Amino acid sequence: MTASPYRTVLPLLAAATLACIPGCTASSLSVRFDIHRSPLLGLPDQDATIAFLGFNGTDLALNNLTGYLFARALVSDSTLAAIEMRPVLRTLARHPHEAGQVSDSLALVVGREMNAGIAVVGDLDRAYTEEYGEVKVFREEETVGVRLGGSDVRVINKAYVLPHIDQTAVVTTTLRVYGVRSKMLIGSYSITESQSYRTVLPEPVEAPPEGAVSVEFVSPMLTEVLARRIVDRLMASLVREQIQVTRRLIATRDRRAISAAREGDWSRAVTIWEGTVAEDPHDAAAWNNLAVAYERSGRRGDAEAAYHNALSVSPGDRTIRSNNRAFGRAADDRSDR
């Protein structure tokens, strides 16, 4: 009996499917996982801690109030890793500087000394004005009139002048975020908030100034409202949002790491692929898989380096190129939000 030719051809086809040749990709496994992205921070490493250096500006009271509220919000947010403000200020105090004037270069120095991955510094520019005004109001009053045979009580509307002062505060805030290791600006965000507050005076003022006049101080109630509103908007630009991404793992002869990834044990998968590339630095598939595992674990810097190594070994591999492009788009593309 003659052997079927398919018994010879089919194993060869299967072997060709798993082989990786230039411009072609070995069989791959699609995996999906969630990552967290911040509108301003992008996708920093999971262990990248934030050192906030406070706000610069001429109004030290406003700087301190807004800085305190912002630092407390950073530390309280579970999606961010921020250093408490007190140790940051103690480290900052060891370097000569004037209050309200922390340079970006000094912020990076302090961030490095605090072993932070991200240094954040901001500016507060404010304008305070007051304007005198009067409002005519009417109140009901009883009047007593005398008439023949008795008295007559009537209710009339009597006009009064109600004087007041309107205080207005306009605050422009700019937040700058730097990568401590790269010393590069990750992002910058500016907002402007305004609020008015009316104080009623007991009596009219003689010869009041015309129009709005610039002042140095306004009601503490007004500045606190503005500070809290500013902090809310700044936190909205930092807080991470969850998005889902898809990557492809390349099948290799050693199936242990793939099995670990299937089971959700990415820590074990990382260990196996790290051992593989240590033994064979020219294993492009292992570098690709390690990059995906790093990304899944939130280690963005390590993932970027691993993708670079994978492309260096096999620049024409379509799976590696696709993963690397998607990796870059996850940080830059805002259309997914």
Short mmCIF file of N, CA and C in Angstrom, two decimals, residues 62-171:
data_model
loop_
_atom_site.label_atom_id
_atom_site.label_comp_id
_atom_site.label_asym_id
_atom_site.label_seq_id
_atom_site.Cartn_x
_atom_site.Cartn_y
_atom_site.Cartn_z
N LEU A 62 -1.77 82.26 48.51
CA LEU A 62 -2.49 81.48 47.51
C LEU A 62 -1.65 80.28 47.07
N ASN A 63 -0.34 80.48 46.91
CA ASN A 63 0.55 79.36 46.54
C ASN A 63 0.46 78.24 47.56
N ASN A 64 0.55 78.62 48.85
CA ASN A 64 0.56 77.62 49.92
C ASN A 64 -0.78 76.90 50.02
N LEU A 65 -1.86 77.65 49.94
CA LEU A 65 -3.18 77.03 50.05
C LEU A 65 -3.43 76.05 48.91
N THR A 66 -3.20 76.52 47.67
CA THR A 66 -3.43 75.65 46.51
C THR A 66 -2.47 74.48 46.52
N GLY A 67 -1.21 74.73 46.89
CA GLY A 67 -0.23 73.65 46.93
C GLY A 67 -0.59 72.59 47.95
N TYR A 68 -1.05 73.01 49.13
CA TYR A 68 -1.45 72.06 50.17
C TYR A 68 -2.61 71.19 49.69
N LEU A 69 -3.63 71.82 49.12
CA LEU A 69 -4.80 71.07 48.65
C LEU A 69 -4.43 70.12 47.52
N PHE A 70 -3.55 70.57 46.62
CA PHE A 70 -3.16 69.74 45.48
C PHE A 70 -2.31 68.55 45.93
N ALA A 71 -1.36 68.81 46.85
CA ALA A 71 -0.51 67.72 47.35
C ALA A 71 -1.34 66.67 48.07
N ARG A 72 -2.32 67.12 48.86
CA ARG A 72 -3.19 66.18 49.56
C ARG A 72 -4.02 65.35 48.58
N ALA A 73 -4.49 65.98 47.51
CA ALA A 73 -5.27 65.25 46.50
C ALA A 73 -4.41 64.22 45.78
N LEU A 74 -3.16 64.57 45.48
CA LEU A 74 -2.25 63.64 44.81
C LEU A 74 -2.03 62.38 45.64
N VAL A 75 -1.73 62.58 46.92
CA VAL A 75 -1.44 61.45 47.80
C VAL A 75 -2.69 60.59 48.02
N SER A 76 -3.84 61.20 48.05
CA SER A 76 -5.09 60.48 48.33
C SER A 76 -5.59 59.67 47.15
N ASP A 77 -5.16 60.02 45.94
CA ASP A 77 -5.68 59.34 44.75
C ASP A 77 -5.02 57.97 44.59
N SER A 78 -5.83 56.92 44.50
CA SER A 78 -5.31 55.56 44.43
C SER A 78 -4.68 55.21 43.09
N THR A 79 -4.96 55.98 42.05
CA THR A 79 -4.39 55.68 40.73
C THR A 79 -3.02 56.31 40.53
N LEU A 80 -2.59 57.13 41.48
CA LEU A 80 -1.30 57.81 41.36
C LEU A 80 -0.40 57.43 42.54
N ALA A 81 0.90 57.47 42.29
CA ALA A 81 1.88 57.22 43.36
C ALA A 81 2.61 58.52 43.62
N ALA A 82 2.23 59.21 44.68
CA ALA A 82 2.81 60.53 44.98
C ALA A 82 3.48 60.50 46.35
N ILE A 83 4.56 61.27 46.47
CA ILE A 83 5.30 61.39 47.72
C ILE A 83 4.63 62.46 48.58
N GLU A 84 4.59 62.21 49.88
CA GLU A 84 4.03 63.20 50.79
C GLU A 84 4.77 64.53 50.65
N MET A 85 4.05 65.64 50.87
CA MET A 85 4.61 66.96 50.65
C MET A 85 5.72 67.31 51.64
N ARG A 86 5.61 66.89 52.87
CA ARG A 86 6.58 67.29 53.89
C ARG A 86 8.01 66.84 53.56
N PRO A 87 8.25 65.57 53.24
CA PRO A 87 9.63 65.19 52.90
C PRO A 87 10.14 65.89 51.65
N VAL A 88 9.25 66.18 50.71
CA VAL A 88 9.67 66.92 49.50
C VAL A 88 10.12 68.33 49.90
N LEU A 89 9.36 68.99 50.77
CA LEU A 89 9.72 70.34 51.19
C LEU A 89 11.00 70.35 52.02
N ARG A 90 11.21 69.30 52.81
CA ARG A 90 12.46 69.23 53.59
C ARG A 90 13.66 69.10 52.66
N THR A 91 13.52 68.30 51.63
CA THR A 91 14.61 68.15 50.66
C THR A 91 14.81 69.45 49.89
N LEU A 92 13.72 70.10 49.52
CA LEU A 92 13.81 71.38 48.81
C LEU A 92 14.49 72.43 49.66
N ALA A 93 14.24 72.42 50.97
CA ALA A 93 14.80 73.44 51.87
C ALA A 93 16.33 73.36 51.94
N ARG A 94 16.92 72.25 51.56
CA ARG A 94 18.38 72.12 51.59
C ARG A 94 19.05 72.84 50.42
N HIS A 95 18.24 73.30 49.47
CA HIS A 95 18.78 73.99 48.31
C HIS A 95 18.39 75.47 48.36
N PRO A 96 19.34 76.38 48.13
CA PRO A 96 19.02 77.82 48.17
C PRO A 96 17.98 78.19 47.11
N HIS A 97 16.92 78.85 47.54
CA HIS A 97 15.91 79.35 46.62
C HIS A 97 15.02 80.31 47.38
N GLU A 98 14.30 81.15 46.67
CA GLU A 98 13.36 82.07 47.28
C GLU A 98 11.96 81.47 47.26
N ALA A 99 11.19 81.81 48.27
CA ALA A 99 9.81 81.31 48.35
C ALA A 99 9.03 81.74 47.12
N GLY A 100 8.31 80.80 46.56
CA GLY A 100 7.52 81.09 45.37
C GLY A 100 8.32 81.15 44.09
N GLN A 101 9.60 80.69 44.13
CA GLN A 101 10.44 80.72 42.94
C GLN A 101 11.29 79.45 42.87
N VAL A 102 10.65 78.35 42.55
CA VAL A 102 11.33 77.07 42.39
C VAL A 102 11.50 76.83 40.89
N SER A 103 12.74 76.83 40.43
CA SER A 103 12.99 76.65 39.00
C SER A 103 12.73 75.20 38.60
N ASP A 104 12.51 74.98 37.31
CA ASP A 104 12.28 73.63 36.82
C ASP A 104 13.51 72.76 37.02
N SER A 105 14.70 73.33 36.86
CA SER A 105 15.93 72.56 37.05
C SER A 105 16.07 72.12 38.51
N LEU A 106 15.70 72.99 39.45
CA LEU A 106 15.75 72.62 40.86
C LEU A 106 14.72 71.53 41.17
N ALA A 107 13.55 71.63 40.53
CA ALA A 107 12.53 70.60 40.72
C ALA A 107 13.06 69.23 40.30
N LEU A 108 13.82 69.18 39.22
CA LEU A 108 14.40 67.92 38.75
C LEU A 108 15.45 67.41 39.73
N VAL A 109 16.24 68.31 40.28
CA VAL A 109 17.26 67.92 41.25
C VAL A 109 16.61 67.29 42.48
N VAL A 110 15.58 67.94 43.01
CA VAL A 110 14.88 67.42 44.18
C VAL A 110 14.19 66.10 43.85
N GLY A 111 13.59 66.02 42.66
CA GLY A 111 12.94 64.77 42.25
C GLY A 111 13.92 63.62 42.20
N ARG A 112 15.13 63.88 41.72
CA ARG A 112 16.15 62.83 41.67
C ARG A 112 16.59 62.42 43.07
N GLU A 113 16.75 63.39 43.97
CA GLU A 113 17.15 63.08 45.35
C GLU A 113 16.06 62.31 46.09
N MET A 114 14.80 62.50 45.67
CA MET A 114 13.68 61.79 46.31
C MET A 114 13.42 60.44 45.64
N ASN A 115 14.24 60.08 44.64
CA ASN A 115 14.05 58.84 43.87
C ASN A 115 12.67 58.81 43.19
N ALA A 116 12.21 59.97 42.78
CA ALA A 116 10.92 60.07 42.09
C ALA A 116 11.13 59.85 40.59
N GLY A 117 10.08 59.39 39.93
CA GLY A 117 10.15 59.24 38.49
C GLY A 117 9.64 60.47 37.76
N ILE A 118 8.81 61.26 38.46
CA ILE A 118 8.18 62.42 37.84
C ILE A 118 8.28 63.61 38.79
N ALA A 119 8.67 64.76 38.27
CA ALA A 119 8.72 66.00 39.04
C ALA A 119 7.66 66.95 38.49
N VAL A 120 6.87 67.53 39.39
CA VAL A 120 5.78 68.42 38.99
C VAL A 120 5.97 69.77 39.68
N VAL A 121 5.89 70.83 38.91
CA VAL A 121 5.99 72.18 39.45
C VAL A 121 4.97 73.06 38.73
N GLY A 122 4.43 74.05 39.43
CA GLY A 122 3.39 74.88 38.82
C GLY A 122 3.60 76.36 39.05
N ASP A 123 2.83 77.16 38.33
CA ASP A 123 2.84 78.62 38.47
C ASP A 123 1.42 79.10 38.71
N LEU A 124 1.27 80.10 39.58
CA LEU A 124 -0.02 80.75 39.82
C LEU A 124 0.12 82.23 39.55
N ASP A 125 -0.65 82.73 38.61
CA ASP A 125 -0.66 84.16 38.28
C ASP A 125 -2.06 84.68 38.55
N ARG A 126 -2.17 85.63 39.47
CA ARG A 126 -3.51 86.08 39.86
C ARG A 126 -3.66 87.58 39.68
N ALA A 127 -4.92 88.02 39.52
CA ALA A 127 -5.27 89.44 39.46
C ALA A 127 -6.51 89.64 40.32
N TYR A 128 -6.40 90.54 41.31
CA TYR A 128 -7.50 90.83 42.22
C TYR A 128 -8.01 92.25 41.96
N THR A 129 -9.32 92.42 41.90
CA THR A 129 -9.91 93.75 41.71
C THR A 129 -11.10 93.93 42.65
N GLU A 130 -11.40 95.20 42.93
CA GLU A 130 -12.59 95.57 43.69
C GLU A 130 -13.35 96.65 42.93
N GLU A 131 -14.66 96.63 43.05
CA GLU A 131 -15.49 97.65 42.40
C GLU A 131 -16.65 98.01 43.32
N TYR A 132 -16.78 99.31 43.58
CA TYR A 132 -17.85 99.80 44.46
C TYR A 132 -19.14 99.94 43.66
N GLY A 133 -20.26 99.61 44.32
CA GLY A 133 -21.54 99.76 43.64
C GLY A 133 -22.66 100.00 44.64
N GLU A 134 -23.76 100.50 44.14
CA GLU A 134 -24.95 100.73 44.96
C GLU A 134 -26.17 100.19 44.24
N VAL A 135 -27.04 99.59 45.03
CA VAL A 135 -28.28 99.03 44.47
C VAL A 135 -29.46 99.68 45.20
N LYS A 136 -30.44 100.13 44.43
CA LYS A 136 -31.63 100.73 45.02
C LYS A 136 -32.63 99.62 45.32
N VAL A 137 -33.04 99.53 46.58
CA VAL A 137 -33.99 98.50 46.99
C VAL A 137 -35.20 99.17 47.65
N PHE A 138 -36.28 98.42 47.69
CA PHE A 138 -37.51 98.93 48.32
C PHE A 138 -37.91 97.99 49.45
N ARG A 139 -38.30 98.59 50.55
CA ARG A 139 -38.76 97.82 51.69
C ARG A 139 -40.14 98.32 52.12
N GLU A 140 -40.95 97.41 52.58
CA GLU A 140 -42.28 97.79 53.06
C GLU A 140 -42.16 98.31 54.50
N GLU A 141 -42.74 99.47 54.73
CA GLU A 141 -42.75 100.06 56.06
C GLU A 141 -44.16 100.55 56.39
N GLU A 142 -44.43 100.50 57.68
CA GLU A 142 -45.74 100.99 58.16
C GLU A 142 -45.60 102.46 58.55
N THR A 143 -46.54 103.25 58.12
CA THR A 143 -46.58 104.66 58.53
C THR A 143 -47.93 104.93 59.22
N VAL A 144 -47.87 105.82 60.17
CA VAL A 144 -49.08 106.15 60.93
C VAL A 144 -49.47 107.59 60.61
N GLY A 145 -50.65 107.76 60.09
CA GLY A 145 -51.17 109.09 59.79
C GLY A 145 -52.28 109.47 60.77
N VAL A 146 -52.39 110.74 61.09
CA VAL A 146 -53.42 111.21 62.02
C VAL A 146 -54.58 111.76 61.22
N ARG A 147 -55.72 111.34 61.57
CA ARG A 147 -56.92 111.86 60.92
C ARG A 147 -57.99 112.11 61.99
N LEU A 148 -58.99 112.80 61.60
CA LEU A 148 -60.04 113.16 62.55
C LEU A 148 -60.73 111.89 63.06
N GLY A 149 -60.74 111.78 64.36
CA GLY A 149 -61.40 110.62 64.97
C GLY A 149 -60.47 109.44 65.21
N GLY A 150 -59.19 109.57 64.88
CA GLY A 150 -58.27 108.44 65.13
C GLY A 150 -57.03 108.52 64.27
N SER A 151 -56.32 107.40 64.18
CA SER A 151 -55.09 107.31 63.39
C SER A 151 -55.28 106.35 62.23
N ASP A 152 -54.44 106.52 61.21
CA ASP A 152 -54.54 105.70 60.00
C ASP A 152 -53.16 105.04 59.76
N VAL A 153 -53.10 103.70 59.81
CA VAL A 153 -51.85 102.95 59.57
C VAL A 153 -51.83 102.48 58.13
N ARG A 154 -50.74 102.85 57.45
CA ARG A 154 -50.60 102.44 56.04
C ARG A 154 -49.26 101.76 55.82
N VAL A 155 -49.19 100.89 54.82
CA VAL A 155 -47.94 100.21 54.43
C VAL A 155 -47.48 100.80 53.10
N ILE A 156 -46.25 101.32 53.10
CA ILE A 156 -45.70 101.92 51.88
C ILE A 156 -44.37 101.26 51.53
N ASN A 157 -43.96 101.34 50.28
CA ASN A 157 -42.65 100.90 49.83
C ASN A 157 -41.68 102.08 49.89
N LYS A 158 -40.66 101.95 50.72
CA LYS A 158 -39.70 103.02 50.88
C LYS A 158 -38.38 102.64 50.21
N ALA A 159 -37.78 103.54 49.48
CA ALA A 159 -36.53 103.26 48.74
C ALA A 159 -35.32 103.46 49.64
N TYR A 160 -34.35 102.54 49.51
CA TYR A 160 -33.09 102.62 50.23
C TYR A 160 -31.95 102.37 49.24
N VAL A 161 -30.78 102.88 49.57
CA VAL A 161 -29.57 102.60 48.79
C VAL A 161 -28.76 101.56 49.53
N LEU A 162 -28.48 100.44 48.87
CA LEU A 162 -27.70 99.35 49.47
C LEU A 162 -26.30 99.36 48.85
N PRO A 163 -25.28 99.83 49.55
CA PRO A 163 -23.92 99.88 48.99
C PRO A 163 -23.22 98.52 49.13
N HIS A 164 -22.31 98.23 48.21
CA HIS A 164 -21.59 96.96 48.25
C HIS A 164 -20.25 97.10 47.54
N ILE A 165 -19.39 96.15 47.77
CA ILE A 165 -18.11 96.03 47.05
C ILE A 165 -18.05 94.64 46.43
N ASP A 166 -17.81 94.59 45.12
CA ASP A 166 -17.62 93.32 44.41
C ASP A 166 -16.13 93.04 44.25
N GLN A 167 -15.67 91.93 44.84
CA GLN A 167 -14.29 91.50 44.67
C GLN A 167 -14.25 90.40 43.61
N THR A 168 -13.30 90.52 42.71
CA THR A 168 -13.14 89.53 41.64
C THR A 168 -11.70 89.03 41.61
N ALA A 169 -11.54 87.73 41.55
CA ALA A 169 -10.21 87.12 41.45
C ALA A 169 -10.13 86.29 40.18
N VAL A 170 -9.07 86.50 39.40
CA VAL A 170 -8.81 85.71 38.19
C VAL A 170 -7.44 85.05 38.38
N VAL A 171 -7.41 83.72 38.34
CA VAL A 171 -6.17 82.98 38.59
C VAL A 171 -5.87 82.08 37.39
#
